[in-house]
PDB file of N, CA and C in Angstrom:
ATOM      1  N   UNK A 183      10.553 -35.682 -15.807  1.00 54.00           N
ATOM      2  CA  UNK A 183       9.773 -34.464 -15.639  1.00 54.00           C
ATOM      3  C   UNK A 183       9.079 -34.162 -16.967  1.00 54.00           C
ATOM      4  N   UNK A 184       7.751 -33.725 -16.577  1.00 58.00           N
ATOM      5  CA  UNK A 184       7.179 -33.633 -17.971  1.00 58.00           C
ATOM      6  C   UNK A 184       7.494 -32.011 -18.452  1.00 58.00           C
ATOM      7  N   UNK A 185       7.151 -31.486 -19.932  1.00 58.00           N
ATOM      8  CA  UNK A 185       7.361 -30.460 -20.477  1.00 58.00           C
ATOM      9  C   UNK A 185       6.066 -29.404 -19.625  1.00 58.00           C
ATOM     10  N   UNK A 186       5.149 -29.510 -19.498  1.00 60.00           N
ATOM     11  CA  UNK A 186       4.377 -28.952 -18.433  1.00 60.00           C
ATOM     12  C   UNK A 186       5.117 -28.498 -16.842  1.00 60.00           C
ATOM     13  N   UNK A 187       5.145 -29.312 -16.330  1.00 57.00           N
ATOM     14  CA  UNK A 187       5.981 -29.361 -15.147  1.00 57.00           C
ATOM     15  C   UNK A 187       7.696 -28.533 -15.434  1.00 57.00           C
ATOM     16  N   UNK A 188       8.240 -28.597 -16.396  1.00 55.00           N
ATOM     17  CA  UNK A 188       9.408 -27.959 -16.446  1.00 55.00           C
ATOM     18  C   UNK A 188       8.946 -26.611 -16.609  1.00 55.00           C
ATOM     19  N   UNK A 189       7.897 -26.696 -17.825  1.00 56.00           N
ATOM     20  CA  UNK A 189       7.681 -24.724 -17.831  1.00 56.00           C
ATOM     21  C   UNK A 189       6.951 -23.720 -16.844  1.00 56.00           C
ATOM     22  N   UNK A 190       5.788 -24.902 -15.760  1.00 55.00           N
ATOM     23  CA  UNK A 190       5.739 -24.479 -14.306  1.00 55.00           C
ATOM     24  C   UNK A 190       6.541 -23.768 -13.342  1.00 55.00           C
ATOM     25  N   UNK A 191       8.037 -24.677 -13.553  1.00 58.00           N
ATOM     26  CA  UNK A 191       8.908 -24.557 -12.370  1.00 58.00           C
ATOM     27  C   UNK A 191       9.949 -23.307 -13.159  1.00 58.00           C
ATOM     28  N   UNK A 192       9.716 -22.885 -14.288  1.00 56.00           N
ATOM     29  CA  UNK A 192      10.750 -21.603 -15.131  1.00 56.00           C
ATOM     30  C   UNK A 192       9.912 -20.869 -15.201  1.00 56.00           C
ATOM     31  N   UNK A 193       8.263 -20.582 -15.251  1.00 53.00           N
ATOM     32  CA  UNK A 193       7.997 -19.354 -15.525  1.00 53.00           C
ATOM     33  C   UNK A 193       7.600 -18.452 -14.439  1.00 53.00           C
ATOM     34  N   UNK A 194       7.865 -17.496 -14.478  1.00 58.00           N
ATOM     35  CA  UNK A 194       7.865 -15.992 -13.865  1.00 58.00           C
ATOM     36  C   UNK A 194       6.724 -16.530 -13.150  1.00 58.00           C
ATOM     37  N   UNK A 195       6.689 -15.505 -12.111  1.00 59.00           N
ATOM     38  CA  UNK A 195       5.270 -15.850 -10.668  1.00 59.00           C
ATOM     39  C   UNK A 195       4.783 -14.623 -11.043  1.00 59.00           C
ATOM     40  N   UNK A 196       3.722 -14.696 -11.206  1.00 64.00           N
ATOM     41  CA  UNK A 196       2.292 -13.344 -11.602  1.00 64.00           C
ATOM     42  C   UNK A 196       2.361 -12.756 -10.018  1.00 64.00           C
ATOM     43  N   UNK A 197       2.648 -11.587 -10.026  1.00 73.00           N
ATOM     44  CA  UNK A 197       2.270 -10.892  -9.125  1.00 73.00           C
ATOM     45  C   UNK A 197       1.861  -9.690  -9.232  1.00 73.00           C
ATOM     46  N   UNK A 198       0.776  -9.687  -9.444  1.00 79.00           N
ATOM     47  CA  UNK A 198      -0.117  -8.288  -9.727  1.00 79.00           C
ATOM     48  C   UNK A 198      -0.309  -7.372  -8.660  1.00 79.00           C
ATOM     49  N   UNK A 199      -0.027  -7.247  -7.570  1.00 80.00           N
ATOM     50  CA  UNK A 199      -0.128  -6.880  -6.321  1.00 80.00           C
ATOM     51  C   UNK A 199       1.466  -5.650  -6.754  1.00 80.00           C
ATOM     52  N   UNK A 200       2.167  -6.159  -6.757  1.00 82.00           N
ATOM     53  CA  UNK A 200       3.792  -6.037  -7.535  1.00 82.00           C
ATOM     54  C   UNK A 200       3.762  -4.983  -8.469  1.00 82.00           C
ATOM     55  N   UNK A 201       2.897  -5.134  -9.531  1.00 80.00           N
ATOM     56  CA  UNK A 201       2.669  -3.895 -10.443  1.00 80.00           C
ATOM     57  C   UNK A 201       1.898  -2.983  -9.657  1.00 80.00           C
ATOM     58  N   UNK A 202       1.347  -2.817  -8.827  1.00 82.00           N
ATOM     59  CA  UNK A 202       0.345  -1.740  -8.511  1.00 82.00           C
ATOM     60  C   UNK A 202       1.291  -1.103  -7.328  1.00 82.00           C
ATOM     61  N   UNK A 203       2.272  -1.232  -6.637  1.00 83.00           N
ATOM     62  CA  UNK A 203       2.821  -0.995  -5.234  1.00 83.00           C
ATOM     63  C   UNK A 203       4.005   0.226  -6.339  1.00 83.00           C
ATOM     64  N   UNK A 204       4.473  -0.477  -7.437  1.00 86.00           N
ATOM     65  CA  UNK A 204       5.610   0.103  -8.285  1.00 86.00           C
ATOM     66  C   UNK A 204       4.762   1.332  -8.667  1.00 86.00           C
ATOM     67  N   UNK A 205       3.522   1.410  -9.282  1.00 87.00           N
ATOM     68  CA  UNK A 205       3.035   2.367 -10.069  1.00 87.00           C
ATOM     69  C   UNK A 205       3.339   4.075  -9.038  1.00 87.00           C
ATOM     70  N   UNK A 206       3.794   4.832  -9.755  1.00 90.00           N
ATOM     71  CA  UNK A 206       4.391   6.047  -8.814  1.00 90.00           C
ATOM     72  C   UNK A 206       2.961   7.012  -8.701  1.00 90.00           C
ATOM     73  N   UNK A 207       1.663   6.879  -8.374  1.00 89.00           N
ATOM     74  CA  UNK A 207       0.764   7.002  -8.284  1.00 89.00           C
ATOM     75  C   UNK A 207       0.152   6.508  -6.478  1.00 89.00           C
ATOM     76  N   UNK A 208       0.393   5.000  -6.353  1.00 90.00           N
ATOM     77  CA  UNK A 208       0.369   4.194  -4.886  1.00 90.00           C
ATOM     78  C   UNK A 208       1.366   4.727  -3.809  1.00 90.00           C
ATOM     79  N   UNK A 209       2.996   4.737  -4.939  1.00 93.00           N
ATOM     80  CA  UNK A 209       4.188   5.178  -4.113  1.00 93.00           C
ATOM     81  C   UNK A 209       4.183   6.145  -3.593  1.00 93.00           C
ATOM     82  N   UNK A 210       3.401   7.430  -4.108  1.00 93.00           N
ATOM     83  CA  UNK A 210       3.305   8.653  -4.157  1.00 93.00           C
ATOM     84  C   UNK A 210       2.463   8.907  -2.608  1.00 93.00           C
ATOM     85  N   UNK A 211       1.437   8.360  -2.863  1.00 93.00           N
ATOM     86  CA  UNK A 211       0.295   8.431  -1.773  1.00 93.00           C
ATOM     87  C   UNK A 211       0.500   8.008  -0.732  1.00 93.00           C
ATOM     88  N   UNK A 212       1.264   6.670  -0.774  1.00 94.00           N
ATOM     89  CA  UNK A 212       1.468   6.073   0.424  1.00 94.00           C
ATOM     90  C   UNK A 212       2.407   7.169   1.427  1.00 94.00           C
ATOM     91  N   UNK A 213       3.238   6.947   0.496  1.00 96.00           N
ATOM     92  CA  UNK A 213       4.840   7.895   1.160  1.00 96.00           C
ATOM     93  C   UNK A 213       3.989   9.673   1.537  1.00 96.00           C
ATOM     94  N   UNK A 214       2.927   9.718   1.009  1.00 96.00           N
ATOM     95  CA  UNK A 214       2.508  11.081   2.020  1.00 96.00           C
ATOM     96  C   UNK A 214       1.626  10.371   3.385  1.00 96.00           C
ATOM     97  N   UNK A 215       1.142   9.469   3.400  1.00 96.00           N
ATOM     98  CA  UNK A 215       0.486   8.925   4.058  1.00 96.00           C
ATOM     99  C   UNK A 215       1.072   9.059   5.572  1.00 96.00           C
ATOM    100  N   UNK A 216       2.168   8.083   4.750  1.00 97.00           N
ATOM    101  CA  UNK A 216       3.511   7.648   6.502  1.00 97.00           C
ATOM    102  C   UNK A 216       3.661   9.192   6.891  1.00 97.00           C
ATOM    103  N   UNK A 217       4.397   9.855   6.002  1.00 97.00           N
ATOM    104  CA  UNK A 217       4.312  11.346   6.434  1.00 97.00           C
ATOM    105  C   UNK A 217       3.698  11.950   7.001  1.00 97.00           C
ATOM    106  N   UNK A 218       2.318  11.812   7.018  1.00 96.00           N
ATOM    107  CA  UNK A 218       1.769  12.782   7.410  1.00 96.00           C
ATOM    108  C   UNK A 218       1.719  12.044   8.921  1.00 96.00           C
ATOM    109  N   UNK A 219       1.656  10.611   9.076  1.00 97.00           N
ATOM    110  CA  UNK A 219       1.543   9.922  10.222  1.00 97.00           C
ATOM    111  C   UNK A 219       3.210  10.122  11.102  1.00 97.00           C
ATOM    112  N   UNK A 220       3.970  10.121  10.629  1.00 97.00           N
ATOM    113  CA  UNK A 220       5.263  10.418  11.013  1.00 97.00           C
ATOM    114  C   UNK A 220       5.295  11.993  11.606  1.00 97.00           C
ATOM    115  N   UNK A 221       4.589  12.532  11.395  1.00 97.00           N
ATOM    116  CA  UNK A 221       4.714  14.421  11.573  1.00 97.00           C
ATOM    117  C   UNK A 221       3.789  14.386  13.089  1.00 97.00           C
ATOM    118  N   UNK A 222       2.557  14.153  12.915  1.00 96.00           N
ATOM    119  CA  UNK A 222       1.590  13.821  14.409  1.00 96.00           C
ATOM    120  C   UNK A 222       2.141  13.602  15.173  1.00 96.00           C
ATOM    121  N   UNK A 223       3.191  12.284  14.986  1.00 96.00           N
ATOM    122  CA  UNK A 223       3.743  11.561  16.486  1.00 96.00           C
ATOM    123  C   UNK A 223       5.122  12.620  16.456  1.00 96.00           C
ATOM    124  N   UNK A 224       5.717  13.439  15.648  1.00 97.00           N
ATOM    125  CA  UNK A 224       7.019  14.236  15.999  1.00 97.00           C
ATOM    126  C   UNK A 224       6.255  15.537  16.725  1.00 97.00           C
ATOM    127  N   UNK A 225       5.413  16.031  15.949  1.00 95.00           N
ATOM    128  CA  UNK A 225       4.476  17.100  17.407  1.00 95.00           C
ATOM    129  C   UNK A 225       3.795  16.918  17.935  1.00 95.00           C
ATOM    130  N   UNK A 226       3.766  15.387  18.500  1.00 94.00           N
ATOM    131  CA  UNK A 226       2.775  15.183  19.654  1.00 94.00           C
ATOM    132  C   UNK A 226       1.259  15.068  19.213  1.00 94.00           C
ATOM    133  N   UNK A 227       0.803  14.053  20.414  1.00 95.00           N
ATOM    134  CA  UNK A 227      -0.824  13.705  20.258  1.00 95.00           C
ATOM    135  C   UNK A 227      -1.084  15.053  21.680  1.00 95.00           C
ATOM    136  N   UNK A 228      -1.504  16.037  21.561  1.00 95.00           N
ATOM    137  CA  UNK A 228      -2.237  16.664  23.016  1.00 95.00           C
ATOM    138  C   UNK A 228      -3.497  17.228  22.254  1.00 95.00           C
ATOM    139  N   UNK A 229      -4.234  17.478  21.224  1.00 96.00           N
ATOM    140  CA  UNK A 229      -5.526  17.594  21.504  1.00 96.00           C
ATOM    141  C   UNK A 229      -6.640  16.633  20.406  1.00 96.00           C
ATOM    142  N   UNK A 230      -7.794  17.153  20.684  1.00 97.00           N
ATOM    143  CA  UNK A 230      -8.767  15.986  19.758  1.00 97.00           C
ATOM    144  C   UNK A 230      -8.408  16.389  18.159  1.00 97.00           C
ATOM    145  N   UNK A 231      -7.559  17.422  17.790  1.00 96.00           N
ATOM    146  CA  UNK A 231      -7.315  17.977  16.225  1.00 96.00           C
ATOM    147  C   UNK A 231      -6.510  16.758  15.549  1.00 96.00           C
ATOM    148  N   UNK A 232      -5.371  16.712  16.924  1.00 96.00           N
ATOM    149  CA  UNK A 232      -3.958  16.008  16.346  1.00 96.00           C
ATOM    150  C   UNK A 232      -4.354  14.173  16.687  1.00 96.00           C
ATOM    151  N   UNK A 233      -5.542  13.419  17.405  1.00 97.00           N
ATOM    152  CA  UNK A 233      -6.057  12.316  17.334  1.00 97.00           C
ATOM    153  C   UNK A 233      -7.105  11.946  15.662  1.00 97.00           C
ATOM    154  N   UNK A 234      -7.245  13.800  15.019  1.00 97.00           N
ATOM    155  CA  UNK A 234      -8.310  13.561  14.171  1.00 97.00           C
ATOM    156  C   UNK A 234      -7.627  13.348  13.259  1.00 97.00           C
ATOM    157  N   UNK A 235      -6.029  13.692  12.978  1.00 96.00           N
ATOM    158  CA  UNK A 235      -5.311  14.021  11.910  1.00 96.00           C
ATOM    159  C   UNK A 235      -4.274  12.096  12.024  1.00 96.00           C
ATOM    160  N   UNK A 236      -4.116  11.710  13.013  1.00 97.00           N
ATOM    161  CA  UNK A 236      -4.356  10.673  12.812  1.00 97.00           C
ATOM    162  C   UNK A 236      -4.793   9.602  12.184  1.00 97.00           C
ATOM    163  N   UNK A 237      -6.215   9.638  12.920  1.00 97.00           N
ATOM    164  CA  UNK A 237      -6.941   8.847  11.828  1.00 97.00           C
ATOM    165  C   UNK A 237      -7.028   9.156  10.614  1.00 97.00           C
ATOM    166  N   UNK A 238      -7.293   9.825   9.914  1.00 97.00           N
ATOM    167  CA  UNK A 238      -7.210  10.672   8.917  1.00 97.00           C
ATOM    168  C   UNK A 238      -6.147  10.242   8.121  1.00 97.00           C
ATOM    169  N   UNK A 239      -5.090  10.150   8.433  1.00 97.00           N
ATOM    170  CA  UNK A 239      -3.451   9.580   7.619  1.00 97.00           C
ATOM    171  C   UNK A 239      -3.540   8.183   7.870  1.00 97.00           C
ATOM    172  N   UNK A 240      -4.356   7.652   9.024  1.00 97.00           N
ATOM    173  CA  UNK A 240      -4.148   6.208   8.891  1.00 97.00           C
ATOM    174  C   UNK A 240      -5.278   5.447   7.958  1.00 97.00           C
ATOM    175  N   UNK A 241      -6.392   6.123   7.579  1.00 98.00           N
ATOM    176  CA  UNK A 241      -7.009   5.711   6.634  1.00 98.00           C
ATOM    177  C   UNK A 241      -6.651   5.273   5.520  1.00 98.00           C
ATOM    178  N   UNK A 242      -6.015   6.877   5.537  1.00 96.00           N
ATOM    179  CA  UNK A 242      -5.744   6.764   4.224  1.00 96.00           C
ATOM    180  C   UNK A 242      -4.191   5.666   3.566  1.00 96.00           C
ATOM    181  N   UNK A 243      -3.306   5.564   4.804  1.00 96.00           N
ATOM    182  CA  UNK A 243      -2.742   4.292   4.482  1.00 96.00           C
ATOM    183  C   UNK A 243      -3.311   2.966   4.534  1.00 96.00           C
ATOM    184  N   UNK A 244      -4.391   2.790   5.334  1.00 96.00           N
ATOM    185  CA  UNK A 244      -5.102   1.413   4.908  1.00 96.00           C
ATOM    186  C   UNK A 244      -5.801   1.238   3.638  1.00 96.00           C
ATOM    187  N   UNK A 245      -6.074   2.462   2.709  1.00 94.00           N
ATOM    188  CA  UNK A 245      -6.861   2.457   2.027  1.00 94.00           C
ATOM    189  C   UNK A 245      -6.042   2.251   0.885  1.00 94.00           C
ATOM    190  N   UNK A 246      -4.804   2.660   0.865  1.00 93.00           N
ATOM    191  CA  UNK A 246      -4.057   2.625  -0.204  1.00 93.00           C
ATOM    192  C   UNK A 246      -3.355   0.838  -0.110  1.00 93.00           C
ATOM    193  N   UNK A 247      -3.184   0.878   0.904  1.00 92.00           N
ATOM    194  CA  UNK A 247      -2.604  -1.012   1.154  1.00 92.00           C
ATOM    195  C   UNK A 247      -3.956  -2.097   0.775  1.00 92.00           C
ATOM    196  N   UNK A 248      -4.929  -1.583   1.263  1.00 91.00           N
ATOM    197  CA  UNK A 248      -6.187  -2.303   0.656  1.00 91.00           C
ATOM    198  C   UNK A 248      -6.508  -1.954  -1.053  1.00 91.00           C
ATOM    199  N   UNK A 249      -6.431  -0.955  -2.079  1.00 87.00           N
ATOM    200  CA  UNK A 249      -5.821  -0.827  -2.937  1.00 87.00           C
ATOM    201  C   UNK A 249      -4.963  -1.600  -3.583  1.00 87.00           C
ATOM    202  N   UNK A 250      -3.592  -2.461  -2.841  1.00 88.00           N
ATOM    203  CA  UNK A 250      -3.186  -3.634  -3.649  1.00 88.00           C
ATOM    204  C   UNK A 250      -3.540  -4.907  -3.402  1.00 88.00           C
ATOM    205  N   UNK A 251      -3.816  -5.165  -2.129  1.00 85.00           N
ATOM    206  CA  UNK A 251      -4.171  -6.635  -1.858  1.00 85.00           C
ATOM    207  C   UNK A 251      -5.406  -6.897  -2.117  1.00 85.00           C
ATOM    208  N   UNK A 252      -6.708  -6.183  -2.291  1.00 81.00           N
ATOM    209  CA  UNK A 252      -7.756  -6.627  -2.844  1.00 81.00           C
ATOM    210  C   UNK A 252      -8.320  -6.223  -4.783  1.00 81.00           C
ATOM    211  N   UNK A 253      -8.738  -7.164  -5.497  1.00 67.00           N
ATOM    212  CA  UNK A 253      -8.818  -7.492  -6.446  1.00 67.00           C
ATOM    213  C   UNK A 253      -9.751  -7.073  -7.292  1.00 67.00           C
ATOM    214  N   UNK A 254      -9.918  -6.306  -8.263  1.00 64.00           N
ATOM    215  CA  UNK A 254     -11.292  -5.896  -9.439  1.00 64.00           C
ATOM    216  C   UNK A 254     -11.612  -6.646 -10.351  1.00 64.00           C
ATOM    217  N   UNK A 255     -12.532  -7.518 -10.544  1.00 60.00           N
ATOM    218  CA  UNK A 255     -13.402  -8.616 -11.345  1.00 60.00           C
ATOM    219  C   UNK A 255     -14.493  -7.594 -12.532  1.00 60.00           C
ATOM    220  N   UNK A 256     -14.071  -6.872 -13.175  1.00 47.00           N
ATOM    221  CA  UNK A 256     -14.656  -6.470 -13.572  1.00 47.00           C
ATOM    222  C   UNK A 256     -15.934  -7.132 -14.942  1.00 47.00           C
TER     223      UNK A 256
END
């Protein structure tokens, strides 16, 4: 095994995705996110307010999950 190949197979895996999910900023947002999506379905979908409040929380959890998996090239 070469010295390349050994320090391949020992060093740490970059996961930058990893730092951004930890930052209590993402954690923060997300966890109101589910919440607020968790609260809708405990009082019910019956009018167009509680379908708007929905979407609305589910955005905003896609937006925060899209937030770590896509990348800034600045």
């Amino acid at each position: 095994m070469t010295t390349n190949a050994a320090q391949a197979e020992t060093a740490p895996v970059h996961r930058p995705w990893l730092a951004k999910v930890l930052r209590i900023e993402w954690l923060g947002q997300t966890a109101a996110s589910i919440c607020w999506i968790v609260c809708v379905f405990a009082y019910g979908l019956s009018t167009t307010g509680d379908y708007m409040q929905l979407s609305a929380a589910s955005a905003w959890l896609l937006a925060n999950i899209a937030a770590v998996v896509t990348s800034r090239k600045a």
